[in-house]
Amino acid sequence: MAPRSNALIDLHSHSTASDGRLTPGELVERAAERGVQVLALTDHDSIDGLASACVAGQAHDVAIVAGVEISVTWHKRTLHIVGLAFDPHNDVLGEGLTGLQDKRSARAAAIACRLEKLGLTNALPRAQTLADGGQIARPHFARLLVEDGLCKDMNQAFKRYLKPGKPAHVSIEWTQLSQAIGWIQHAGGLAVLAHPFGYGFTGAWRRRAVAAFAEAGGDGLEICTGTTDREQESVAQRLGIEHGLLASIGSDFHSPEQFWLELGRLRRPGALIEAIWTHPRFTSAHGTLPAMA
Ligand code: AMP
Ligand code: MN
Ligand code: MN
Ligand code: MN
């Protein structure tokens, strides 16, 4: 592929392989329509959508980066670690993800059980139908709560039922921070702490999480997402620089219905921090990437 400067890059997105609403093919097509030239598909604890994303990437001239968003438990909280540009055939990563998928299934059954007691009928089979073979995530249950008129929208479903402390929340131990980073790096990829403003943390907890991630050997920090403002981006950038992390950017696109959050609508990191796509691992063996300087 010919080198391009200032390619439009989006390194965080979801498909029907987890809680996204578009198939990998539809997602890539939409990315192409929005002018995205480099896209990472980062489904929750799954890389099952990557192969068809790559096929669509060739058809639409979008460079697909192997990606995943791994669920981690850290101090009883959940963190999301995005893995990028790894070998998707790596066994260590594959076995790690299989373990998380088993936990996801067990958690889905437990959430469904609680929701049935709260008035949602056939919660598990209906969630399985919505997920259509992909990973079941809380948004599938949120959709059912809206569908049955128990909540007015997904946000209310999370607030009333699915968030920690709410009646259908089931807390489980995902994997450890160092383990998730290890799997990604073992597969030749780069580990990024996703959406540092997406955990409801205070500034102090956010700093602790970034420090722990860097201490555990993490590579990058998401500086810009589809919902960050300039102030948050400059805070994240300072944190990244302080801890020697590379900058990543990704919309975290899930669905065309979330019209406020679009593929590729992202600001580039400032000149003071190095971008993750300049890392040699990004452009080596596993990637099909154009030059992105
Ligand atoms: P899970 O990994 O199954 O616990 O589900 C987490 C996912 O739920 C996140 O990746 C988001 O896509 C989604 N989510 C979290 N909070 C909300 C919310 N308030 N409204 C809609 N979706 C949400
Ligand atoms: Mn999600
Ligand atoms: Mn996330
Ligand atoms: Mn995500």
Short mmCIF file of C-alpha atoms and ligand atoms in Angstrom, two decimals:
data_model
loop_
_atom_site.label_atom_id
_atom_site.label_comp_id
_atom_site.label_asym_id
_atom_site.label_seq_id
_atom_site.Cartn_x
_atom_site.Cartn_y
_atom_site.Cartn_z
CA MET A 1 0.00 0.00 0.00
CA ALA A 2 1.32 3.44 -0.88
CA PRO A 3 2.51 5.58 2.02
CA ARG A 4 0.04 8.26 3.08
CA SER A 5 0.64 11.15 5.38
CA ASN A 6 -1.96 12.21 7.90
CA ALA A 7 -4.10 9.14 7.34
CA LEU A 8 -7.40 9.20 9.22
CA ILE A 9 -6.90 6.72 12.03
CA ASP A 10 -9.37 5.11 14.46
CA LEU A 11 -7.95 2.52 16.85
CA HIS A 12 -11.02 1.54 18.90
CA SER A 13 -14.29 0.18 17.51
CA HIS A 14 -16.85 -2.60 18.06
CA SER A 15 -18.78 -5.02 15.87
CA THR A 16 -21.38 -7.75 16.38
CA ALA A 17 -18.54 -9.98 17.61
CA SER A 18 -19.24 -8.19 20.93
CA ASP A 19 -21.60 -5.29 21.72
CA GLY A 20 -21.41 -3.37 18.43
CA ARG A 21 -24.47 -3.17 16.19
CA LEU A 22 -22.76 -3.51 12.79
CA THR A 23 -21.17 -6.67 11.43
CA PRO A 24 -17.41 -6.34 10.90
CA GLY A 25 -18.07 -5.89 7.18
CA GLU A 26 -20.66 -3.15 7.73
CA LEU A 27 -18.35 -1.43 10.23
CA VAL A 28 -15.46 -1.34 7.77
CA GLU A 29 -17.76 -0.07 5.02
CA ARG A 30 -18.97 2.74 7.29
CA ALA A 31 -15.37 3.55 8.25
CA ALA A 32 -14.48 3.82 4.56
CA GLU A 33 -17.46 6.13 3.96
CA ARG A 34 -16.22 8.36 6.78
CA GLY A 35 -12.75 8.51 5.25
CA VAL A 36 -11.06 6.28 7.84
CA GLN A 37 -7.95 4.75 6.33
CA VAL A 38 -6.67 2.79 9.33
CA LEU A 39 -9.14 1.01 11.61
CA ALA A 40 -8.63 -1.27 14.61
CA LEU A 41 -11.53 -3.57 15.40
CA THR A 42 -11.37 -3.95 19.20
CA ASP A 43 -14.23 -6.16 20.35
CA HIS A 44 -14.65 -7.01 24.02
CA ASP A 45 -12.57 -10.11 24.82
CA SER A 46 -12.89 -11.41 21.27
CA ILE A 47 -11.00 -11.37 17.99
CA ASP A 48 -13.65 -13.35 16.12
CA GLY A 49 -14.57 -10.41 13.87
CA LEU A 50 -11.04 -9.76 12.63
CA ALA A 51 -10.97 -12.12 9.67
CA SER A 52 -14.08 -10.69 8.04
CA ALA A 53 -12.96 -7.13 8.89
CA CYS A 54 -9.75 -7.83 6.96
CA VAL A 55 -11.68 -9.11 3.93
CA ALA A 56 -13.86 -5.96 3.98
CA GLY A 57 -10.75 -3.84 4.54
CA GLN A 58 -9.29 -5.10 1.27
CA ALA A 59 -12.53 -4.42 -0.59
CA HIS A 60 -12.85 -0.88 0.79
CA ASP A 61 -9.17 0.05 0.99
CA VAL A 62 -9.13 0.39 4.78
CA ALA A 63 -6.04 -0.94 6.58
CA ILE A 64 -7.27 -3.18 9.41
CA VAL A 65 -5.23 -3.37 12.61
CA ALA A 66 -5.70 -6.50 14.72
CA GLY A 67 -7.36 -5.31 17.93
CA VAL A 68 -9.17 -6.42 21.08
CA GLU A 69 -10.48 -4.76 24.25
CA ILE A 70 -9.63 -6.93 27.25
CA SER A 71 -11.63 -6.72 30.50
CA VAL A 72 -9.39 -6.44 33.55
CA THR A 73 -10.16 -6.32 37.27
CA TRP A 74 -8.01 -3.87 39.16
CA HIS A 75 -8.74 -2.95 42.79
CA LYS A 76 -12.27 -4.35 42.40
CA ARG A 77 -12.86 -2.03 39.44
CA THR A 78 -12.96 -2.86 35.74
CA LEU A 79 -10.33 -1.45 33.39
CA HIS A 80 -10.27 -1.94 29.63
CA ILE A 81 -6.98 -2.70 27.92
CA VAL A 82 -6.92 -2.35 24.16
CA GLY A 83 -4.47 -4.63 22.38
CA LEU A 84 -3.25 -3.50 18.96
CA ALA A 85 -1.23 -4.92 16.08
CA PHE A 86 -0.73 -8.41 17.54
CA ASP A 87 -0.59 -11.78 15.84
CA PRO A 88 -4.20 -13.00 15.93
CA HIS A 89 -3.04 -16.63 15.76
CA ASN A 90 -1.03 -16.43 18.98
CA ASP A 91 -2.01 -19.25 21.37
CA VAL A 92 -1.31 -17.44 24.65
CA LEU A 93 -3.58 -14.55 23.71
CA GLY A 94 -6.17 -16.96 22.29
CA GLU A 95 -6.30 -19.04 25.48
CA GLY A 96 -6.52 -15.91 27.62
CA LEU A 97 -9.48 -14.66 25.59
CA THR A 98 -11.20 -18.06 25.75
CA GLY A 99 -10.99 -17.91 29.55
CA LEU A 100 -12.59 -14.46 29.55
CA GLN A 101 -15.30 -15.62 27.16
CA ASP A 102 -16.19 -18.43 29.60
CA LYS A 103 -16.47 -15.85 32.37
CA ARG A 104 -18.64 -13.66 30.14
CA SER A 105 -21.03 -16.57 29.50
CA ALA A 106 -21.27 -17.41 33.19
CA ARG A 107 -21.87 -13.77 34.05
CA ALA A 108 -24.55 -13.46 31.36
CA ALA A 109 -26.44 -16.40 32.89
CA ALA A 110 -26.22 -14.79 36.34
CA ILE A 111 -27.36 -11.37 35.06
CA ALA A 112 -30.26 -13.02 33.21
CA CYS A 113 -31.31 -14.83 36.38
CA ARG A 114 -31.46 -11.55 38.30
CA LEU A 115 -33.31 -9.75 35.51
CA GLU A 116 -35.89 -12.52 35.30
CA LYS A 117 -36.63 -12.03 39.00
CA LEU A 118 -37.02 -8.31 38.23
CA GLY A 119 -39.61 -8.96 35.52
CA LEU A 120 -37.68 -9.49 32.26
CA THR A 121 -38.90 -12.68 30.61
CA ASN A 122 -36.60 -15.17 28.84
CA ALA A 123 -33.64 -12.89 29.47
CA LEU A 124 -30.84 -15.33 28.60
CA PRO A 125 -32.16 -16.80 25.33
CA ARG A 126 -33.16 -13.33 24.16
CA ALA A 127 -29.73 -11.90 24.98
CA GLN A 128 -28.16 -14.85 23.15
CA THR A 129 -30.32 -14.11 20.12
CA LEU A 130 -29.29 -10.44 20.16
CA ALA A 131 -25.61 -11.38 20.50
CA ASP A 132 -26.01 -13.83 17.60
CA GLY A 133 -22.96 -15.87 18.50
CA GLY A 134 -20.87 -12.87 19.59
CA GLN A 135 -19.88 -12.11 23.17
CA ILE A 136 -22.83 -11.21 25.41
CA ALA A 137 -22.26 -7.87 27.08
CA ARG A 138 -24.40 -5.69 29.34
CA PRO A 139 -25.70 -3.57 26.43
CA HIS A 140 -27.59 -6.64 25.16
CA PHE A 141 -29.51 -6.77 28.43
CA ALA A 142 -29.96 -2.99 28.35
CA ARG A 143 -31.60 -3.33 24.93
CA LEU A 144 -34.02 -5.95 26.29
CA LEU A 145 -34.94 -3.72 29.24
CA VAL A 146 -35.76 -0.93 26.77
CA GLU A 147 -37.57 -3.31 24.41
CA ASP A 148 -39.87 -4.46 27.22
CA GLY A 149 -40.58 -0.91 28.37
CA LEU A 150 -38.86 -1.38 31.72
CA CYS A 151 -36.46 1.50 30.88
CA LYS A 152 -36.75 4.44 28.51
CA ASP A 153 -33.22 4.10 27.09
CA MET A 154 -29.95 2.19 27.48
CA ASN A 155 -28.51 4.77 29.81
CA GLN A 156 -31.42 4.35 32.21
CA ALA A 157 -31.05 0.56 31.98
CA PHE A 158 -27.43 0.88 33.16
CA LYS A 159 -28.32 3.39 35.86
CA ARG A 160 -31.22 1.41 37.29
CA TYR A 161 -30.21 -2.20 36.75
CA LEU A 162 -26.78 -2.93 35.33
CA LYS A 163 -24.22 -0.64 37.00
CA PRO A 164 -22.26 -1.74 40.09
CA GLY A 165 -24.53 -1.56 43.12
CA LYS A 166 -27.68 -2.01 41.03
CA PRO A 167 -29.90 -5.12 41.31
CA ALA A 168 -28.82 -6.90 38.11
CA HIS A 169 -25.13 -6.15 38.43
CA VAL A 170 -22.95 -9.23 38.75
CA SER A 171 -19.36 -8.58 39.66
CA ILE A 172 -16.77 -11.05 38.48
CA GLU A 173 -12.99 -11.20 38.45
CA TRP A 174 -11.87 -10.64 34.87
CA THR A 175 -8.10 -11.01 34.39
CA GLN A 176 -5.24 -9.12 36.02
CA LEU A 177 -3.76 -5.99 34.50
CA SER A 178 -0.28 -7.51 34.10
CA GLN A 179 -1.78 -10.64 32.55
CA ALA A 180 -3.72 -8.77 29.88
CA ILE A 181 -0.66 -6.71 28.98
CA GLY A 182 1.43 -9.91 28.92
CA TRP A 183 -0.94 -11.73 26.52
CA ILE A 184 -0.97 -8.79 24.10
CA GLN A 185 2.79 -8.32 24.16
CA HIS A 186 3.42 -12.06 23.94
CA ALA A 187 1.43 -11.93 20.68
CA GLY A 188 3.74 -9.15 19.46
CA GLY A 189 1.24 -6.34 20.04
CA LEU A 190 0.98 -3.11 21.98
CA ALA A 191 -1.17 -2.62 25.09
CA VAL A 192 -3.16 0.59 25.52
CA LEU A 193 -5.15 1.75 28.54
CA ALA A 194 -8.54 2.61 27.04
CA HIS A 195 -10.63 5.73 27.73
CA PRO A 196 -9.03 7.03 30.96
CA PHE A 197 -12.12 9.22 31.47
CA GLY A 198 -14.51 6.32 30.97
CA TYR A 199 -14.39 4.71 34.40
CA GLY A 200 -16.07 7.30 36.59
CA PHE A 201 -12.77 7.71 38.44
CA THR A 202 -11.69 10.70 40.48
CA GLY A 203 -8.50 12.37 39.28
CA ALA A 204 -6.55 10.54 41.98
CA TRP A 205 -7.83 7.09 40.93
CA ARG A 206 -7.21 7.92 37.29
CA ARG A 207 -3.59 8.81 38.05
CA ARG A 208 -3.22 5.59 40.06
CA ALA A 209 -4.66 3.51 37.21
CA VAL A 210 -2.35 5.07 34.62
CA ALA A 211 0.65 4.64 36.94
CA ALA A 212 -0.25 0.97 37.62
CA PHE A 213 -0.69 0.35 33.89
CA ALA A 214 2.70 1.89 33.06
CA GLU A 215 4.32 0.03 35.97
CA ALA A 216 2.90 -3.26 34.62
CA GLY A 217 4.63 -2.60 31.28
CA GLY A 218 1.78 -1.04 29.27
CA ASP A 219 2.66 0.79 26.06
CA GLY A 220 0.05 3.44 25.36
CA LEU A 221 -2.82 5.58 26.62
CA GLU A 222 -5.96 6.64 24.75
CA ILE A 223 -5.65 10.39 24.60
CA CYS A 224 -8.66 11.09 22.43
CA THR A 225 -11.91 9.11 22.19
CA GLY A 226 -15.27 9.93 20.65
CA THR A 227 -16.43 11.58 23.88
CA THR A 228 -13.38 13.44 25.21
CA ASP A 229 -13.09 17.24 25.19
CA ARG A 230 -9.89 19.24 24.71
CA GLU A 231 -9.35 19.66 28.43
CA GLN A 232 -9.56 15.90 29.05
CA GLU A 233 -7.25 15.28 26.13
CA SER A 234 -4.64 17.61 27.53
CA VAL A 235 -4.90 15.97 30.97
CA ALA A 236 -4.51 12.54 29.34
CA GLN A 237 -1.61 13.75 27.25
CA ARG A 238 0.21 15.04 30.33
CA LEU A 239 -0.39 11.72 32.10
CA GLY A 240 0.91 9.82 29.09
CA ILE A 241 4.06 11.92 28.90
CA GLU A 242 4.64 11.61 32.66
CA HIS A 243 4.49 7.80 32.46
CA GLY A 244 6.31 7.33 29.16
CA LEU A 245 3.22 6.06 27.31
CA LEU A 246 2.51 6.45 23.61
CA ALA A 247 -0.66 8.21 22.45
CA SER A 248 -3.53 6.28 20.92
CA ILE A 249 -6.82 7.59 19.54
CA GLY A 250 -10.06 5.68 19.02
CA SER A 251 -13.73 6.56 18.77
CA ASP A 252 -15.08 3.49 20.67
CA PHE A 253 -17.80 3.38 18.02
CA HIS A 254 -20.59 0.88 18.79
CA SER A 255 -23.65 1.85 16.80
CA PRO A 256 -24.97 4.31 14.21
CA GLU A 257 -27.75 5.08 16.73
CA GLN A 258 -25.17 6.70 18.98
CA PHE A 259 -24.93 9.51 16.46
CA TRP A 260 -22.81 11.68 18.77
CA LEU A 261 -19.99 9.16 18.54
CA GLU A 262 -18.76 8.53 15.00
CA LEU A 263 -15.95 6.54 13.45
CA GLY A 264 -12.85 8.59 12.76
CA ARG A 265 -14.09 11.81 14.38
CA LEU A 266 -10.96 12.27 16.46
CA ARG A 267 -8.33 14.88 17.19
CA ARG A 268 -4.72 13.87 16.72
CA PRO A 269 -2.45 13.95 19.77
CA GLY A 270 -0.24 17.03 20.16
CA ALA A 271 3.39 17.16 19.13
CA LEU A 272 4.71 16.58 22.68
CA ILE A 273 3.68 12.94 22.84
CA GLU A 274 4.68 10.18 20.46
CA ALA A 275 1.88 8.43 18.59
CA ILE A 276 1.54 4.68 19.00
CA TRP A 277 1.34 4.15 15.23
CA THR A 278 4.96 5.29 14.92
CA HIS A 279 6.07 2.27 17.01
CA PRO A 280 7.94 -0.30 14.91
CA ARG A 281 5.72 -3.15 16.16
CA PHE A 282 2.78 -1.34 14.60
CA THR A 283 4.19 -1.39 11.12
CA SER A 284 5.96 -4.76 11.23
CA ALA A 285 4.95 -8.37 10.52
CA HIS A 286 1.30 -8.36 11.57
CA GLY A 287 0.19 -5.08 10.12
CA THR A 288 -0.98 -4.20 6.64
CA LEU A 289 -0.55 -0.54 7.37
CA PRO A 290 0.36 2.39 5.23
CA ALA A 291 2.99 4.78 6.60
CA MET A 292 1.11 7.11 8.90
CA ALA A 293 3.64 9.75 9.86
P1 AMP B 1 -19.57 -5.38 29.73
O1 AMP B 1 -18.19 -5.44 29.15
O2 AMP B 1 -20.43 -6.55 29.35
O3 AMP B 1 -19.56 -5.14 31.22
O4 AMP B 1 -20.29 -4.13 29.06
C1 AMP B 1 -19.64 -2.89 29.06
C2 AMP B 1 -20.13 -2.07 27.89
O5 AMP B 1 -21.38 -1.46 28.22
C3 AMP B 1 -19.25 -0.88 27.54
O6 AMP B 1 -18.23 -1.28 26.68
C4 AMP B 1 -20.20 0.04 26.84
O7 AMP B 1 -20.28 -0.31 25.49
C5 AMP B 1 -21.53 -0.27 27.48
N1 AMP B 1 -22.01 0.77 28.42
C6 AMP B 1 -21.52 1.08 29.63
N2 AMP B 1 -22.25 2.05 30.22
C7 AMP B 1 -23.24 2.37 29.32
C8 AMP B 1 -24.33 3.30 29.32
N3 AMP B 1 -24.56 4.11 30.37
N4 AMP B 1 -25.13 3.34 28.22
C9 AMP B 1 -24.91 2.52 27.17
N5 AMP B 1 -23.90 1.63 27.13
C10 AMP B 1 -23.08 1.55 28.18
MN MN B 2 -18.82 -1.84 24.63
MN MN B 3 -14.32 0.17 27.04
MN MN B 4 -14.73 -0.12 23.61
#
